[in-house]
Coordinates of C-alpha atoms in Angstrom, one line a residue:
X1 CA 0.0 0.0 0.0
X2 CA 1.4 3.4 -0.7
X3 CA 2.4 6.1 1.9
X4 CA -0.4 8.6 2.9
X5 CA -0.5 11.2 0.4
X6 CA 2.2 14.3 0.1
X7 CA -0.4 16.6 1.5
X8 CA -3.7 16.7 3.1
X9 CA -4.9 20.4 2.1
X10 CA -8.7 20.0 2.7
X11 CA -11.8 20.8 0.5
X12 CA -11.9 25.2 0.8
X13 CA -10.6 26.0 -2.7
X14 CA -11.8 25.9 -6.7
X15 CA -8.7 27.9 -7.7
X16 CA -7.8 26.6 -10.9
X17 CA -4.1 26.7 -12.8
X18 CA -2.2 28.3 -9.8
X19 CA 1.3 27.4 -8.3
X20 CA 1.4 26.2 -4.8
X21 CA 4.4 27.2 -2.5
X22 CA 4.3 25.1 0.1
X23 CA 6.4 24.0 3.7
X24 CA 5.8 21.1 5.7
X25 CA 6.4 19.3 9.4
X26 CA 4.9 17.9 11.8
X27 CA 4.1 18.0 15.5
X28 CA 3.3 15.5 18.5
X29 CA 0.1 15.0 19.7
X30 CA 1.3 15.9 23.0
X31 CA 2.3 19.3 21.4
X32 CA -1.3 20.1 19.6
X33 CA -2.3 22.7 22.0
X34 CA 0.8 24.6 22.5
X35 CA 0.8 25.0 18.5
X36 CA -2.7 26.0 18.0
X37 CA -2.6 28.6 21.0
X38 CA 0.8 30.0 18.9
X39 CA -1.2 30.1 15.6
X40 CA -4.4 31.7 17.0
X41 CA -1.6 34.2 18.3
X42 CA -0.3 35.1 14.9
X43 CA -2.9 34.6 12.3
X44 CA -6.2 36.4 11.0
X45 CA -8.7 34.0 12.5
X46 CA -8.4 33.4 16.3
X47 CA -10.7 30.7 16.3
X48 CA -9.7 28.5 13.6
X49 CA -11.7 27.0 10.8
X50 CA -12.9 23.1 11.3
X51 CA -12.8 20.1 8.7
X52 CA -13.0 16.5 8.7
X53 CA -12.0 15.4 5.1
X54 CA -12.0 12.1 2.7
X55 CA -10.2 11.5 0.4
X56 CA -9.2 8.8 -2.8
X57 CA -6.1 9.0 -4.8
X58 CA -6.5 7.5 -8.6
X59 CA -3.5 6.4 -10.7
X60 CA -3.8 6.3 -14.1
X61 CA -0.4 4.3 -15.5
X62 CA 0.5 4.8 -19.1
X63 CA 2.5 2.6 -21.3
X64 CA 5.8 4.3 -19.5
X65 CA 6.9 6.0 -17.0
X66 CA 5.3 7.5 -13.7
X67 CA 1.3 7.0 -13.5
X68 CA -0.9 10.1 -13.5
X69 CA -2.0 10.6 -10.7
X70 CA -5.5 12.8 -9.1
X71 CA -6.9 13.5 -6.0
X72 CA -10.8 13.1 -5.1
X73 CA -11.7 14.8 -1.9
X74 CA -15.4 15.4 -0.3
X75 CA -16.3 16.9 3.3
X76 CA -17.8 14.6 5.4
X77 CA -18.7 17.5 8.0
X78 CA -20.4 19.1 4.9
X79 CA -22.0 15.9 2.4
X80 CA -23.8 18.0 0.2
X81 CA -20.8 20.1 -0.9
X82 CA -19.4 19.9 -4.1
X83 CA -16.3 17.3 -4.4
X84 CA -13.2 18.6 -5.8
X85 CA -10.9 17.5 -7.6
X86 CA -7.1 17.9 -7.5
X87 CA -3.4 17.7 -9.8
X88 CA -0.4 18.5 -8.3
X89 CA 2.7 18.3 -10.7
X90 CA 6.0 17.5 -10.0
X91 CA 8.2 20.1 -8.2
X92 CA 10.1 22.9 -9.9
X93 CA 13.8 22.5 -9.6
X94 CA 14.5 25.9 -10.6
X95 CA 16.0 28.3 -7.8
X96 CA 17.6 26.7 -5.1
X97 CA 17.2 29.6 -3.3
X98 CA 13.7 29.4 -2.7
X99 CA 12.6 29.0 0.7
X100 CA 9.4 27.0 -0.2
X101 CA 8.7 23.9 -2.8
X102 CA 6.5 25.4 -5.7
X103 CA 4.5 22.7 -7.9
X104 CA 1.4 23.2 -10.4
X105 CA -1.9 22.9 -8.9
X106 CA -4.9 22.6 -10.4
X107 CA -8.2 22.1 -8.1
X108 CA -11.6 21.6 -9.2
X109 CA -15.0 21.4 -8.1
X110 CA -17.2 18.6 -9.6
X111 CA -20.3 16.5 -8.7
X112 CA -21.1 13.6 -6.1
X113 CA -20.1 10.8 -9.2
X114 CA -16.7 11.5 -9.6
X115 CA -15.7 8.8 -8.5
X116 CA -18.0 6.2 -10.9
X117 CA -16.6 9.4 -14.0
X118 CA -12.6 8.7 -12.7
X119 CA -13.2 4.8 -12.6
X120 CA -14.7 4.9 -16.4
X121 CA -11.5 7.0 -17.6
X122 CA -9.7 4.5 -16.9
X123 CA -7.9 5.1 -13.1
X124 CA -7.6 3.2 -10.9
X125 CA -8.4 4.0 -6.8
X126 CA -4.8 3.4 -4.8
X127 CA -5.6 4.7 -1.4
X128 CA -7.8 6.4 0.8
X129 CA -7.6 8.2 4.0
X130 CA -9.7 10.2 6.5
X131 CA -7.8 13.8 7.8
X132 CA -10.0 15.9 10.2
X133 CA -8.2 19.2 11.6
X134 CA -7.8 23.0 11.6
X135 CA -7.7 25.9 9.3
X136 CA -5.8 28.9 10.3
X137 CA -5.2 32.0 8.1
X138 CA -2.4 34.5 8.1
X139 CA -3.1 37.0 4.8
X140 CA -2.6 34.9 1.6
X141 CA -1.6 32.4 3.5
X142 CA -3.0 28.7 5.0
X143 CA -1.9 27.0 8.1
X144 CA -3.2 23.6 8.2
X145 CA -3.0 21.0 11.2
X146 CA -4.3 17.4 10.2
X147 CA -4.2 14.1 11.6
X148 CA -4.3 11.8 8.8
X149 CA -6.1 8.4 9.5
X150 CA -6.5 5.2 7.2
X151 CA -9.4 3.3 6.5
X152 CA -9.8 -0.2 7.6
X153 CA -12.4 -1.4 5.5
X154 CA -12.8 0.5 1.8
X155 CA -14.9 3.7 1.6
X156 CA -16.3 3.1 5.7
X157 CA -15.0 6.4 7.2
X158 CA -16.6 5.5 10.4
X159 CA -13.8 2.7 10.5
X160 CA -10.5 4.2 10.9
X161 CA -7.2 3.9 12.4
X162 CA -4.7 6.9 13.1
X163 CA -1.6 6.4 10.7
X164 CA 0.6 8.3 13.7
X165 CA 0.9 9.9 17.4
X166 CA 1.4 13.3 15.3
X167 CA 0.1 15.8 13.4
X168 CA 0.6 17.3 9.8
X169 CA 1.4 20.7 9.6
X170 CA 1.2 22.7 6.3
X171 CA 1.8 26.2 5.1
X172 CA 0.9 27.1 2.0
X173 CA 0.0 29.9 -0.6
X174 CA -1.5 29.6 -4.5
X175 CA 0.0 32.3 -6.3
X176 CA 0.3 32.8 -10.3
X177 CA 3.8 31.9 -11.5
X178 CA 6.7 33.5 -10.5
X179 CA 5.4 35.4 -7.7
X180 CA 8.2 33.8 -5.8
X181 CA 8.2 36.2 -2.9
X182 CA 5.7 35.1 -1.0
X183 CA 8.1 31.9 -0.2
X184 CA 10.1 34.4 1.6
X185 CA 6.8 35.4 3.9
X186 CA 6.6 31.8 4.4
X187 CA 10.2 31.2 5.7
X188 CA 9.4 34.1 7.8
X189 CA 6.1 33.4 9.1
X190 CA 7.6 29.3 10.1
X191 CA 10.5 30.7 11.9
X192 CA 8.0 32.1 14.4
X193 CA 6.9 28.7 15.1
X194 CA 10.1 27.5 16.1
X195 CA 10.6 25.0 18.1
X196 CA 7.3 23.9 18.6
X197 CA 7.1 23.0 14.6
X198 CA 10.1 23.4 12.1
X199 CA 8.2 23.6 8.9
X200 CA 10.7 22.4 5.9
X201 CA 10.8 22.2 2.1
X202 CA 10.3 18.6 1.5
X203 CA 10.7 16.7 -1.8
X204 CA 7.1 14.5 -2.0
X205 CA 9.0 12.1 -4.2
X206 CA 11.2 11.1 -1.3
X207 CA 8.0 10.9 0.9
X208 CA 6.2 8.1 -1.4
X209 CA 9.0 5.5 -0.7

């Protein structure tokens, strides 16, 4: 089975075509409150923002090289919400300078049988998960704290077991290309988190293995 997926952003969005810069780490569970009382400290929103999240990811392998993969997700604290659906491309090598990992992302909104319309193109479902957690906001940017939680028995989310005794901790910001900058906002903003969470720039390639 693969490894849980390289991030757990949860269903807020219908930007399409944008570039995401993003950081991430990770935090003990004995640590949760300690974090979340520093983020309500620094960002917009001093209560944060709920969700509770499935998701399926669908590979689609070609005659060579890596398969193509997507990303289903619905709400299950809001079922009658739109699913969306999600690319990320590879990373950009470019700059090593950056302070952030940027990647192509494209994130849809589509209807309740997109799953039945991604099994008759051809893909093929490879995992799913459950992540339930918090949204915090800091300008253009999103803090998100998750714990990430497989399923026992395919598509029951009432049956789950956590994958770990911590939490994921993403911060990220969809920009238009080359608005490189904002990775330096994010380096900024993650240094005042230190040492409760060192968010990172983390090659999701190295994560799948």
């Amino acid at each position: 089975m693969e490894a849980p997926p390289v991030t757990s952003m949860p269903v807020t969005g219908g930007t399409i075509n944008m570039m995401e810069y993003l950081l991430q780490g990770s935090v003990l569970d004995q640590a949760l409150e300690s974090l979340l009382h520093r983020l309500r400290g620094l960002c917009d929103n001093m209560e944060p923002e709920t969700f509770t999240d499935h998701e399926l990811v669908y590979l689609l392998k070609g005659q060579q090289g890596n398969p193509f993969i997507l990303r289903a997700r619905r709400s299950l604290s809001h079922p009658t919400a739109p699913w969306h659906l999600r690319y990320l491309g590879q990373p950009e090598v470019g700059d090593k300078s950056r302070h952030a990992l940027v990647r192509n992302c494209v994130d849809v909104a589509a209807s309740h049988s997109l799953p039945e319309f991604l099994n008759e193109m051809g893909f093929r479902m490879d995992h799913e998960f459950v992540a339930n957690g918090h949204i915090f906001r800091k300008g253009v940017m999103k803090i998100v704290v998750s714990k990430l939680s497989r399923i026992l028995v395919p598509g029951n989310t009432d049956n789950t077991e956590r994958l770990s005794l911590s939490y994921l901790v993403e911060l990220s910001v969809l920009a238009p290309a080359g608005q490189d900058t904002v990775s330096e906002d994010m380096r900024s903003f993650a240094e005042q988190l230190k040492p409760l969470v060192h968010l990172e720039k983390i090659d999701p390639s190295k994560q799948r293995h």
